[in-house]
Coordinates of C-alpha atoms in Angstrom, one line a residue:
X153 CA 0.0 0.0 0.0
X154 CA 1.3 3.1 -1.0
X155 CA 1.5 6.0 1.8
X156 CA 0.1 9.2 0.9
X157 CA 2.4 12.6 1.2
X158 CA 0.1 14.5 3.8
X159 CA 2.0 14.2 6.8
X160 CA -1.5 13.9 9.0
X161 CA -2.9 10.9 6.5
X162 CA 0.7 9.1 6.9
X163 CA 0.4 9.0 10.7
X164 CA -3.2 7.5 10.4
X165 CA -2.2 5.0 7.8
X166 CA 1.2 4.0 10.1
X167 CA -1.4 3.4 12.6
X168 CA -3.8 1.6 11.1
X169 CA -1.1 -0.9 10.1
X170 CA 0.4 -1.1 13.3
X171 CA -2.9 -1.8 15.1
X172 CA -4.1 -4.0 12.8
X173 CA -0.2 -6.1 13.3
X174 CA -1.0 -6.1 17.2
X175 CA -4.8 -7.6 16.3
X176 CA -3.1 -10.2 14.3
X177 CA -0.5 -10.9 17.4
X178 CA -3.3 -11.2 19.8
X179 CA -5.6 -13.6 17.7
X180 CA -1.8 -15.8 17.2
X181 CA -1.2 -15.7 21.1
X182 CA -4.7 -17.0 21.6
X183 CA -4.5 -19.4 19.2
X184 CA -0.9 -20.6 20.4
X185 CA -2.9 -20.1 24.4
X186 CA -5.1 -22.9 22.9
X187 CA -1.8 -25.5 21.8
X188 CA -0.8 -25.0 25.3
X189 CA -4.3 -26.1 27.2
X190 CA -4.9 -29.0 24.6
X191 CA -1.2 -29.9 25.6
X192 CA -1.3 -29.7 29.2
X193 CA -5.1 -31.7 28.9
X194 CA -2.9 -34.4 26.9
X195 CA -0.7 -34.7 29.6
X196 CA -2.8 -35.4 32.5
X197 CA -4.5 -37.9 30.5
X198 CA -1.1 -39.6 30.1
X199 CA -1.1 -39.6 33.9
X200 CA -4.1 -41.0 34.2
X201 CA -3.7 -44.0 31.4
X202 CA -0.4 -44.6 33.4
X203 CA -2.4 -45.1 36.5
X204 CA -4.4 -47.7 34.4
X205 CA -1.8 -49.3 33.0
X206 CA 0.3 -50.1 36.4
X207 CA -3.2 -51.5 37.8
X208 CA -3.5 -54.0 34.7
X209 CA 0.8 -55.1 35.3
X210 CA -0.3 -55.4 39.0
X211 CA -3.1 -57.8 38.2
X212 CA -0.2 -59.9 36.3
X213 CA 1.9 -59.9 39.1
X214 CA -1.5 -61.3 41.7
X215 CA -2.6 -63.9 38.4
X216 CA 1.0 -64.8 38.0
X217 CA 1.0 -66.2 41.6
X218 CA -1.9 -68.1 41.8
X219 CA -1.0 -70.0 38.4
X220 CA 1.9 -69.2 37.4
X221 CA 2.4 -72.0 34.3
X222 CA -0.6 -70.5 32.7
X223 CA -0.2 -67.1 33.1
X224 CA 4.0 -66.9 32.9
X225 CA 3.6 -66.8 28.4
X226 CA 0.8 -63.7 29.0
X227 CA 3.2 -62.1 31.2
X228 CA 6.4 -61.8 29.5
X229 CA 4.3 -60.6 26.5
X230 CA 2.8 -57.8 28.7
X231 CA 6.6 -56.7 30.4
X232 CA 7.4 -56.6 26.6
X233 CA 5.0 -54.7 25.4
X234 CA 5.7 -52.0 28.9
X235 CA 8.9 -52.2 27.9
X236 CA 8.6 -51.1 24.4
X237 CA 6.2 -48.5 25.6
X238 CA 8.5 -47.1 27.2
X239 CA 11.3 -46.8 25.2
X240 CA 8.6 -45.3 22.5
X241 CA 7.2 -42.7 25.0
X242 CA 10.9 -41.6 26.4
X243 CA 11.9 -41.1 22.6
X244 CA 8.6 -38.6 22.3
X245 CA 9.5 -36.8 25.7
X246 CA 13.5 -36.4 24.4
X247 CA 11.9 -34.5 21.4
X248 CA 9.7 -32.2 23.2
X249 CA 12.8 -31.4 25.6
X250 CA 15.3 -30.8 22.3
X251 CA 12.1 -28.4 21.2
X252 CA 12.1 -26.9 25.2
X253 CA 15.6 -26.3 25.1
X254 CA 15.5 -24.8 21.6
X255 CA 13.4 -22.4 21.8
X256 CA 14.2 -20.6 25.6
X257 CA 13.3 -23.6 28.0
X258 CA 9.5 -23.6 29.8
X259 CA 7.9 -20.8 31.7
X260 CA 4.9 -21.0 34.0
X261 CA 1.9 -19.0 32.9
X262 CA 0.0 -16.5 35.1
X263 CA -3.0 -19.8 35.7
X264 CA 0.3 -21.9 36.6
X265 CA 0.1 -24.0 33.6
X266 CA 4.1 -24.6 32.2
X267 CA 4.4 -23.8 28.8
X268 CA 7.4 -22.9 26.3
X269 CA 8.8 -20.1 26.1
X270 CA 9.0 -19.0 22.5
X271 CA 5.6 -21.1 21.5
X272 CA 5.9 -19.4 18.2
X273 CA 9.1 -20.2 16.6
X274 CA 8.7 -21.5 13.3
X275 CA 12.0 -22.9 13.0
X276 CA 12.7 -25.1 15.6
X277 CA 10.6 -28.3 14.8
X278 CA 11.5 -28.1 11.1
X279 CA 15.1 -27.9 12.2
X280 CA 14.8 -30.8 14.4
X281 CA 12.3 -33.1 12.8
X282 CA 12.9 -32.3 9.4
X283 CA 16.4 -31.0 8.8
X284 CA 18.6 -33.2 11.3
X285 CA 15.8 -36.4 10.3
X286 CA 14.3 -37.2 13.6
X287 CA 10.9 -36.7 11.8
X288 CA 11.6 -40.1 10.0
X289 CA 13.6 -42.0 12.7
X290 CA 10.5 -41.7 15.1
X291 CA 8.0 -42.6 12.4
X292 CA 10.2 -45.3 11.8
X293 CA 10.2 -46.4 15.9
X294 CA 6.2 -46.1 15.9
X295 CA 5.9 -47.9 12.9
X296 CA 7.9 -50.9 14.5
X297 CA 6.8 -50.6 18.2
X298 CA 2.7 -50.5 16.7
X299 CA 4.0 -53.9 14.7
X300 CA 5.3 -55.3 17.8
X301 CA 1.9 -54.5 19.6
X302 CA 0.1 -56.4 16.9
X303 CA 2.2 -59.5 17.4
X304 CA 1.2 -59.6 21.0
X305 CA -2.7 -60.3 20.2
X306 CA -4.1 -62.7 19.1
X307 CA -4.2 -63.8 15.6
X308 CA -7.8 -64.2 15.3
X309 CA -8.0 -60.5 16.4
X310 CA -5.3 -58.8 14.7
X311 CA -7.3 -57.3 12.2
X312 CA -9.7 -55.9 14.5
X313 CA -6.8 -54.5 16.4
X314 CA -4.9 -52.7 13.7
X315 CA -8.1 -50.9 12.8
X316 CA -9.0 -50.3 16.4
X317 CA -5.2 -48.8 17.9
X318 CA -4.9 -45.7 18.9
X319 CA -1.4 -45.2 17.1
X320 CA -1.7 -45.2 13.6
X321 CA 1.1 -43.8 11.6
X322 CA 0.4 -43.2 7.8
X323 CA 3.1 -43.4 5.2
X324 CA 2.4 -40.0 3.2
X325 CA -0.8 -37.4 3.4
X326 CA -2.2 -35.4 0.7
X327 CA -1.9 -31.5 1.4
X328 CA -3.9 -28.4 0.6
X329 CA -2.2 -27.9 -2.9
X330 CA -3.3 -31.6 -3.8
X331 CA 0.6 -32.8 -3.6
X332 CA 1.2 -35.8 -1.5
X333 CA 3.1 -34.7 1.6
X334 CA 5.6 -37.1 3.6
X335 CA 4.5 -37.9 8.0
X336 CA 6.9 -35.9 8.6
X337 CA 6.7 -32.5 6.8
X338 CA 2.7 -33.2 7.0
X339 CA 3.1 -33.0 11.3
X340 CA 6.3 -30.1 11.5
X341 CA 7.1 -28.2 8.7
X342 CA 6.9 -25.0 9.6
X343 CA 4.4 -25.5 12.2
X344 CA 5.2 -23.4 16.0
X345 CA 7.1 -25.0 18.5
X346 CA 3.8 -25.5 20.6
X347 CA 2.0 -27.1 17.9
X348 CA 4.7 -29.2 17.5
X349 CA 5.0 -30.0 21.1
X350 CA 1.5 -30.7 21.5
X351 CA 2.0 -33.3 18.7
X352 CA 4.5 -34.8 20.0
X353 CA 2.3 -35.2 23.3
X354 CA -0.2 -36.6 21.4
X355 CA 1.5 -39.4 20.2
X356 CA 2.6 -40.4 23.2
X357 CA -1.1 -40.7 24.1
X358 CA -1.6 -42.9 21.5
X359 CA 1.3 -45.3 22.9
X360 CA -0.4 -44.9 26.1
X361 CA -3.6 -46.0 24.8
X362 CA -2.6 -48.8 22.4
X363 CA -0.2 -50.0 25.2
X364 CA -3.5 -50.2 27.2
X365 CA -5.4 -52.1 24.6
X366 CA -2.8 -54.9 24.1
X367 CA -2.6 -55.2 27.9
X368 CA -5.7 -55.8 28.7
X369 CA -5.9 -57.8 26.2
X370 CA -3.5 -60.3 27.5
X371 CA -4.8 -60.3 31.0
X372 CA -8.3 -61.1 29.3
X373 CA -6.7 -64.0 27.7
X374 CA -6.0 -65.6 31.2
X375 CA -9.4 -66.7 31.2
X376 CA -10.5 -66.9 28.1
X377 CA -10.8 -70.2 28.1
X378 CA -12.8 -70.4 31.1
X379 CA -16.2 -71.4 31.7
X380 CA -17.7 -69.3 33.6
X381 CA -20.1 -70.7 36.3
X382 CA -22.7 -68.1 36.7
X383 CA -25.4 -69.7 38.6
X384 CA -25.4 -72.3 42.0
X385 CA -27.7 -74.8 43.5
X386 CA -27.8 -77.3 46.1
X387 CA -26.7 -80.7 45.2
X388 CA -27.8 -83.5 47.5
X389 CA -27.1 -87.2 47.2
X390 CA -28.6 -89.7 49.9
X391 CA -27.6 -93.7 50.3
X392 CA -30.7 -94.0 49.8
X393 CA -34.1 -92.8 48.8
X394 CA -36.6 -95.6 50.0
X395 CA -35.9 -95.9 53.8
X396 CA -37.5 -97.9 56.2
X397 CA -38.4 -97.2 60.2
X398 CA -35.5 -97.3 61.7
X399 CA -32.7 -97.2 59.4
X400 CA -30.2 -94.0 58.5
X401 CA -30.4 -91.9 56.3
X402 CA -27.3 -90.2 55.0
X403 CA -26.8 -87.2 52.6
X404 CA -23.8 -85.8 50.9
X405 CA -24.6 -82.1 50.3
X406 CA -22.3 -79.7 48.8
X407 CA -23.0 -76.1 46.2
X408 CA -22.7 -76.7 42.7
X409 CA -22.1 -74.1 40.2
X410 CA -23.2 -74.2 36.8
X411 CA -23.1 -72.4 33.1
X412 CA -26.5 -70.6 32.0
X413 CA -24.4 -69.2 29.1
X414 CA -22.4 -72.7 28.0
X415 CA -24.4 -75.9 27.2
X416 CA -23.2 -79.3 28.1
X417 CA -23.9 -82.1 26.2
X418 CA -25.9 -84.7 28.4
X419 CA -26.1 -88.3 27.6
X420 CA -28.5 -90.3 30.5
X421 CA -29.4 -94.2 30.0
X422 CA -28.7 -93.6 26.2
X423 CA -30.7 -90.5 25.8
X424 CA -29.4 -87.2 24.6
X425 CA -31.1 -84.6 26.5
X426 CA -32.1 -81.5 25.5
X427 CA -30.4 -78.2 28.1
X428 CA -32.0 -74.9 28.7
X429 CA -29.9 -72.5 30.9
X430 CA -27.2 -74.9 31.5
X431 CA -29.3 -77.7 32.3
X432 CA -31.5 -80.7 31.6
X433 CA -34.4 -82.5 32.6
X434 CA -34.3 -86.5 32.8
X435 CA -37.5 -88.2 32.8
X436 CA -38.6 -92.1 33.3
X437 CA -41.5 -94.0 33.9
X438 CA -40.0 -96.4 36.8
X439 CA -41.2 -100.1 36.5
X440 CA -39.9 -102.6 39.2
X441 CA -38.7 -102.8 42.8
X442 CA -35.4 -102.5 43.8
X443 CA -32.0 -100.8 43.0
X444 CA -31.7 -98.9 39.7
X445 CA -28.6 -96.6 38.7
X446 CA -28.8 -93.5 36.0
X447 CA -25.3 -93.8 33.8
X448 CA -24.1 -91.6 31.7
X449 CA -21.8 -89.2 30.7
X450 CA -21.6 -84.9 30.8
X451 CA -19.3 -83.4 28.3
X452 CA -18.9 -79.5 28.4
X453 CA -16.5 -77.6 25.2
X454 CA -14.0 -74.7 26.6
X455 CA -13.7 -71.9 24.4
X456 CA -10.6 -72.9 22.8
X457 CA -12.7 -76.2 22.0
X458 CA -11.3 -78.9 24.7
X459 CA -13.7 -81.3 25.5
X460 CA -14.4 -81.9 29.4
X461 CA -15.9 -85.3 30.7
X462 CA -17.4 -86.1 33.4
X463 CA -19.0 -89.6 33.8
X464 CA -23.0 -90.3 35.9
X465 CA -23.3 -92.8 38.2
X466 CA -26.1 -92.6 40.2
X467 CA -27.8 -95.4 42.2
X468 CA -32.2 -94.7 43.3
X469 CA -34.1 -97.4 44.6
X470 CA -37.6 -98.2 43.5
X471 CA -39.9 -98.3 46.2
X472 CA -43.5 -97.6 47.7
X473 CA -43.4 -94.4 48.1
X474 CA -45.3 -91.0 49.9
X475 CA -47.5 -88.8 48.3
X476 CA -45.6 -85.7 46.2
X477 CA -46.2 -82.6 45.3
X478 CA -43.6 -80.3 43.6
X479 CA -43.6 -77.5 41.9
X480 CA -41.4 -78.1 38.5
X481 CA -39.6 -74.7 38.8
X482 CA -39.2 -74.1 42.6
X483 CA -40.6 -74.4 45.6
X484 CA -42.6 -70.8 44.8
X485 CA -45.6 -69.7 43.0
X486 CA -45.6 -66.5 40.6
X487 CA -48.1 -64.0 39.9
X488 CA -48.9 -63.8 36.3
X489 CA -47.7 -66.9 34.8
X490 CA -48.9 -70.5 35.0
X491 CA -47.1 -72.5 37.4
X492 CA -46.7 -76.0 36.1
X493 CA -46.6 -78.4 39.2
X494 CA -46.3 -82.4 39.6
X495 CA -48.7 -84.6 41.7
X496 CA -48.1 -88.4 42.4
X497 CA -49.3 -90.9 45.2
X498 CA -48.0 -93.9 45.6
X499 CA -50.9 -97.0 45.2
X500 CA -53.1 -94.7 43.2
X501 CA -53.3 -94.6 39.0
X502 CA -51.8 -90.9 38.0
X503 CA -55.4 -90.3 36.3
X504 CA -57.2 -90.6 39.2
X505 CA -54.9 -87.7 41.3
X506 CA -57.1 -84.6 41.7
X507 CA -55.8 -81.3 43.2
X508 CA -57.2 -78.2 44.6
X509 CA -55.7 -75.1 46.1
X510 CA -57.0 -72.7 47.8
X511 CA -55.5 -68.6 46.5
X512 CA -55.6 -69.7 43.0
X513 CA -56.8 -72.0 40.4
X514 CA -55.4 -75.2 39.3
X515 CA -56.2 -77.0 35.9
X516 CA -55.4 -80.9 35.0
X517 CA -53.4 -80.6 32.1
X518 CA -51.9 -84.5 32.0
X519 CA -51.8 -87.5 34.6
X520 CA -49.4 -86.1 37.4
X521 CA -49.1 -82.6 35.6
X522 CA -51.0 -79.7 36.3
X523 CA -50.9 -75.5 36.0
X524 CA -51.5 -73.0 38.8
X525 CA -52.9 -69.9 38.4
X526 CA -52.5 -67.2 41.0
X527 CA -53.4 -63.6 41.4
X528 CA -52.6 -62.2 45.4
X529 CA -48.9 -62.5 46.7
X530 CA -48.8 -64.4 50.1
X531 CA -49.7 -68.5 50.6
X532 CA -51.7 -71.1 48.4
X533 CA -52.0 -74.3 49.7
X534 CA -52.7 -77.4 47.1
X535 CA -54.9 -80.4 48.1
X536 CA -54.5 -83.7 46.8
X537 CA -57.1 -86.4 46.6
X538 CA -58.0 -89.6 45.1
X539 CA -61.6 -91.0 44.9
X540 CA -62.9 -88.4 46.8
X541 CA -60.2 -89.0 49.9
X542 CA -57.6 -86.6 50.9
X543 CA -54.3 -87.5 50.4
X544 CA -51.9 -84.9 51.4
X545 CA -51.6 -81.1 51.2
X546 CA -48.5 -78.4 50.5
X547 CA -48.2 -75.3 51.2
X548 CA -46.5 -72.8 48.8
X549 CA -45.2 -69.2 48.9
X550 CA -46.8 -66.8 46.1
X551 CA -44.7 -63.7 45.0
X552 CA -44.6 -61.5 42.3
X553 CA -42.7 -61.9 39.5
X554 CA -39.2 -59.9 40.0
X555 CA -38.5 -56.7 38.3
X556 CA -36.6 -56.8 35.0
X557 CA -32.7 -55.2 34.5
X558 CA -32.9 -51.9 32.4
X559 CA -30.4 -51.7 29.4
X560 CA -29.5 -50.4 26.3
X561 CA -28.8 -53.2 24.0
X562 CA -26.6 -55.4 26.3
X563 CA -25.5 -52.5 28.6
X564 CA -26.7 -52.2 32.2
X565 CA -26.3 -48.5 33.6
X566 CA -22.3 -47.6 34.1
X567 CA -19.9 -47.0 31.1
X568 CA -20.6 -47.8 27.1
X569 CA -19.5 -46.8 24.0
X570 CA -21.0 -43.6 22.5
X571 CA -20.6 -45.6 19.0
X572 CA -22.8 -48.6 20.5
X573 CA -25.3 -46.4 22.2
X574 CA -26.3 -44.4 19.1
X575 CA -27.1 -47.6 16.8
X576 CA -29.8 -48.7 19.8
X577 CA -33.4 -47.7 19.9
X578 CA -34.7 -47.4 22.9
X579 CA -34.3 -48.5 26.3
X580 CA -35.3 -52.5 27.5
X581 CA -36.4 -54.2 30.7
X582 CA -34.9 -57.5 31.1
X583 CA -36.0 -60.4 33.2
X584 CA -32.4 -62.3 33.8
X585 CA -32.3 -65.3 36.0
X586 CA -36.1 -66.1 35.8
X587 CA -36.8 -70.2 35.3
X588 CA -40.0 -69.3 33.3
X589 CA -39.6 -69.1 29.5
X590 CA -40.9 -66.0 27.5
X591 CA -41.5 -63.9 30.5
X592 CA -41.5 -60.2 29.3
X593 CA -41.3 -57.1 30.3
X594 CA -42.5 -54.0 28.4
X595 CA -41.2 -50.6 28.9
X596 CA -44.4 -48.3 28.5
X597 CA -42.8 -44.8 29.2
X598 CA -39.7 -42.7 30.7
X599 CA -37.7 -39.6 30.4
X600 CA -34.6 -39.2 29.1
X601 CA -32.1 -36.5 29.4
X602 CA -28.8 -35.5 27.4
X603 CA -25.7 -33.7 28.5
X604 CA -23.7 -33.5 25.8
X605 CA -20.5 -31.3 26.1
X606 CA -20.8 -28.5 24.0
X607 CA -24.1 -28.4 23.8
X608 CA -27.8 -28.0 25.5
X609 CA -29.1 -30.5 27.7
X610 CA -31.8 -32.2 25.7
X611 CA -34.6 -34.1 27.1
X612 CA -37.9 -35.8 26.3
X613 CA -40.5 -38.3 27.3
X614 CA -40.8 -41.4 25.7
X615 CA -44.5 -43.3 26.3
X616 CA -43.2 -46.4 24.7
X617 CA -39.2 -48.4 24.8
X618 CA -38.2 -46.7 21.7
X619 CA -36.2 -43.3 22.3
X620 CA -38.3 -40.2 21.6
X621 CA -38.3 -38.5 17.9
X622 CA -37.6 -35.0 19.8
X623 CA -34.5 -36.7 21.1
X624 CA -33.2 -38.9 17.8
X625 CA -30.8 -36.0 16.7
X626 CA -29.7 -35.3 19.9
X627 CA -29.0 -39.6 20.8
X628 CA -27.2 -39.5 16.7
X629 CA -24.5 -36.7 18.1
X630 CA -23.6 -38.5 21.1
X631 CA -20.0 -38.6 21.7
X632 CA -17.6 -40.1 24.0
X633 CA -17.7 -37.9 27.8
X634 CA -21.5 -37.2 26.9
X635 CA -23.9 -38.6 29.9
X636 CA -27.7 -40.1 28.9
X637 CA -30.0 -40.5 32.1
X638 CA -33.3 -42.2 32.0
X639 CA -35.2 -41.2 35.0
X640 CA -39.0 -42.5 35.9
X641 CA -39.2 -45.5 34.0
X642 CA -42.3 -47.0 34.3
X643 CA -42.6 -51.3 32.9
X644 CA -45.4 -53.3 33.1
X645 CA -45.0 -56.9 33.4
X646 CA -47.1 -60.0 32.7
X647 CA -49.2 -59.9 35.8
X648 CA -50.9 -56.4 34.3
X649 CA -48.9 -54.3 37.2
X650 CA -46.8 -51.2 35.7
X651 CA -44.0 -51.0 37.9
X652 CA -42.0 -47.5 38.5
X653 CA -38.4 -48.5 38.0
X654 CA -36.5 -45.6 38.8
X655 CA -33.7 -43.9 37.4
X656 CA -30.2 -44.9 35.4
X657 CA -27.5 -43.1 33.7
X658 CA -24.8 -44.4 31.1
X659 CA -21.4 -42.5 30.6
X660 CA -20.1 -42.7 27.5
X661 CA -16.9 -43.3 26.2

C-alpha cells in the first residue's frame, strides 16, 4: 500500500497498520494459548492411562501367583510390550525437551500452567524433525513398536486391532495444494514450537492408549478359556431314597455351580437330552422294585474347543413311596404366569390324582401334571385327593414376578460406548435369571435426558421403549464424555402391574 504525502494521512495509515499487526499478534497468542491447554489436557491424560496401565501389570503380578504355568507366556508378552512403551514414550518426551531447550526452556503462565517459552518459533521443529531427520527416525520407531503390539494379540483379532489402535502412523498425506506430503513434513514443517510440542504429546497418548489395549488384552486372555459358572444350587445325594423305620439316612450335600451361558452335552441311560440354561431334565417311567442306577456321561466344550468329561453314576431305589407334590420350577408360585406343578401318590393310577388349592386355580393338564394360576402375593395351599379321599396337602409361597434389569442393547447403567449407544433404539427391561420361559417385560414410558459437552441439555418423554423422535438428533450426536440418564421409568410386566423403575444413567466413552 502506497502511503500518501500528507503528513496527517501518513500518521493515520502508520497506525492503522500497526494496530491492525498487534490484532493479528493477539488472535496468534490466543491461538498458540489454545496448543498450550490441549497440551497440558494431553498430559494429564497420560497420567491417568499410566495409573491404568500399572493397575493392569499389577493384576499380572497377583494372576502370575496363583497360576503361574498358565499365566507366565501372558506375562512376558505384557513386560514386553511396557517395555517397548517405554522406550517409545521416552523417545517422544527427548523431542519435546530438544524443542524446550530450543526455543528458551518452559515458563509458568500466570494460571500456573508450564508452557514454552517462545511457543511461536517456526524454525525449531522443522530444524529438528525435518532438517537433522528425527521426523523419520520416530515414524520409523512407531511404525515398529505399533507392529510389535500387533504380534502380541491374538491372531484371530489382529485385524480388528490394527483398525482399532490408537497409534496409527500413515506413510504419506495429501496436502492443501493436492501434492502428497511425507509424516513428517505433514506434522512439523513450519508449524510453531507448541503445535509441535503438543503433537509430539499426542503421540505419546496414542502409545499410552494402544499399550493399554494390548494389555488388557493379554490379561483377558487368562481366562479366556474359562467357563464361567454363573449360577449355584444345592446338590444333595442320599444312600438312599426308599428308607424304612429305623434305618439312616445319609446325605452328601455340597453347592454346585453351573453355566446358564455354555451348554453341556448330556447323555443319561442312552438318551441325549435336551439343556435350557445350563441344564436338563431326565425323565422315566419307573417299573420294578429294587435298586436302579442313572449312567451316563456330561461333556462341556471350553472356548478354545477342549472337550471336558465327566462320567454319571447314580444309584435310586424303587420303592413304595409317599405322596408328592412339587412345583417343576421351585418351591414358589408367581403371579402372572402359569405354574406348572407335579402330583403323584403312591398305590393310586396318576389319572385318578385330583388337586385343589385354595388362593388360586389349578387346571389338570396330564396325569401327574398340572398349571396354577395365581393372582394375590402371600400363601396357596394345594390339596391332593384320590376317589374323593384326601391324600396330602402343601403349602407354597406366592410372590410377584421380580423386576426386570434396564439396558440399552446389552449395557446395564455404568460406562458404554457412544458408538454402540447411538445404533440402539430405545431403552429394554430384562428379566435375567427367571426359570420361566418368555416372561417379558414391556417398557411403556420414561424420560430421558442429554448432556452433551458442548451443547444444550436435551430431554424428552418417551410413552413407549423406543427413544423419543424429539431426542433422535440429539442420541445421533452422542460422543464419548456425553452422559444419557433415564429417570422415571415405568414397565409393566405379565401380571398387568406397571411398575415404576427408577432412574439410570450411562457415561459414555
Amino acid at each position: 500500500m502506497a502511503l500518501p504525502k500528507d503528513p496527517r494521512q501518513k500518521m493515520i495509515n502508520i497506525m492503522y497498520l500497526v494496530l491492525t499487526s498487534m490484532l493479528a499478534l493477539n488472535v496468534s497468542a490466543e491461538i498458540l494459548n489454545a496448543f498450550t491447554i490441549v497440551n497440558n489436557s494431553i498430559d494429564n491424560s497420560n497420567v491417568s492411562i499410566t495409573g491404568k496401565n500399572n493397575n493392569a501389570y499389577a493384576a499380572f503380578v497377583k494372576q502370575m501367583a496363583d497360576d503361574p504355568e498358565k499365566v507366565g507366556p501372558l506375562k512376558a508378552k505384557a513386560d514386553a510390550v511396557k517395555a517397548e512403551a517405554k522406550t517409545a514414550y521416552d523417545q517422544l518426551e527427548a523431542l519435546k525437551d530438544q524443542i524446550a531447550k530450543e526455543t528458551g526452556g518452559y515458563e509458568t503462565e500466570a494460571s500456573g500452567e508450564k508452557t514454552l517459552k517462545e511457543k511461536g518459533n517456526l524454525d525449531v521443529a522443522t530444524r529438528i524433525m525435518e532438517n537433522q531427520k528425527k521426523g523419520p527416525e520416530l515414524q520409523a520407531m512407531l511404525k515398529k513398536f505399533r507392529t510389535s503390539l500387533l504380534s502380541s494379540v491374538d491372531p484371530k483379532d489382529r485385524a480388528t486391532f490394527d483398525k482399532a489402535l490408537p497409534l496409527q502412523i500413515q506413510d504419506s498425506y495429501k496436502g492443501e495444494d493436492g501434492k502428497a506430503k511425507t509424516w513428517t513434513t505433514y506434522h512439523f514443517n513450519m508449524v510453531p514450537a507448541v503445535a509441535a510440542f503438543t503433537i509430539l504429546s499426542k503421540l505419546q497418548n496414542d502409545v499410552k492408549n494402544s499399550e493399554s489395549m494390548v494389555v488388557e488384552d493379554l490379561l483377558k486372555q487368562i481366562h479366556a478359556n474359562d467357563i464361567v459358572f454363573d449360577k449355584m444350587q444345592a446338590f444333595v445325594s442320599m444312600n438312599s431314597k426308599n428308607l424304612q423305620e429305623g434305618q439312616t439316612l445319609t446325605a452328601q450335600i455340597a453347592i454346585g455351580a453351573y453355566s446358564t451361558t455354555v451348554s453341556p452335552e448330556i447323555v443319561v441311560n442312552g438318551q441325549t437330552l435336551k439343556v435350557e440354561n445350563g441344564l436338563a431334565t431326565y425323565t422315566l417311567p419307573v417299573s420294578g422294585l429294587g435298586d436302579k442306577t442313572l449312567t451316563g456321561t456330561i461333556k462341556l466344550k471350553k472356548p478354545n474347543g477342549e472337550i471336558v468329561e465327566s462320567a454319571i453314576n447314580e444309584p435310586y431305589t424303587v420303592g413304595a413311596s409317599a405322596t408328592s407334590i412339587s412345583a417343576d420350577k421351585m418351591n414358589v408360585l408367581y403371579i402372572g404366569v402359569q405354574n406348572p406343578i407335579s402330583i403323584t401318590a403312591a398305590g393310586v393310577p396318576a389319572e385318578k390324582v385330583a388337586a385343589s388349592i385354595t388362593g388360586g386355580s389349578i387346571a389338570k393338564q396330564a396325569a401327574g401334571k398340572f398349571l396354577v394360576t395365581c393372582s394375590q402375593p402371600g400363601k396357596a395351599n394345594i390339596v391332593v385327593s384320590a376317589d374323593g379321599k384326601n391324600l396330602s396337602s402343601k403349602e407354597f409361597r406366592v410372590k410377584f414376578i421380580p423386576d426386570p434389569v434396564l439396558k440399552v442393547g446389552m449395557n446395564k447403567s455404568g460406562y458404554m460406548k457412544a458408538s454402540e449407544f447411538k445404533v440402539q433404539g430405545g431403552l429394554r427391561a430384562d428379566l435375567e435369571n427367571f426359570e420361566f420361559e418368555g416372561v417379558k417385560y414391556d417398557v411403556v414410558g420414561y424420560r430421558i435426558g442429554i448432556d452433551a459437552k458442548g451443547r444444550d441439555y436435551a430431554e424428552g418423554d418417551a410413552n413407549s421403549a423406543y427413544f423419543p423422535s424429539s431426542i433422535q438428533a440429539s442420541v445421533r450426536s452422542l460422543k464419548p464424555g456425553d452422559q444419557v440418564y433415564f429417570d422415571n421409568v415405568k414397565v409393566k410386566g405379565p401380571d398387568g402391574r406397571v411398575r415404576d423403575m427408577g432412574n439410570i444413567s450411562f457415561k459414555l466413552n
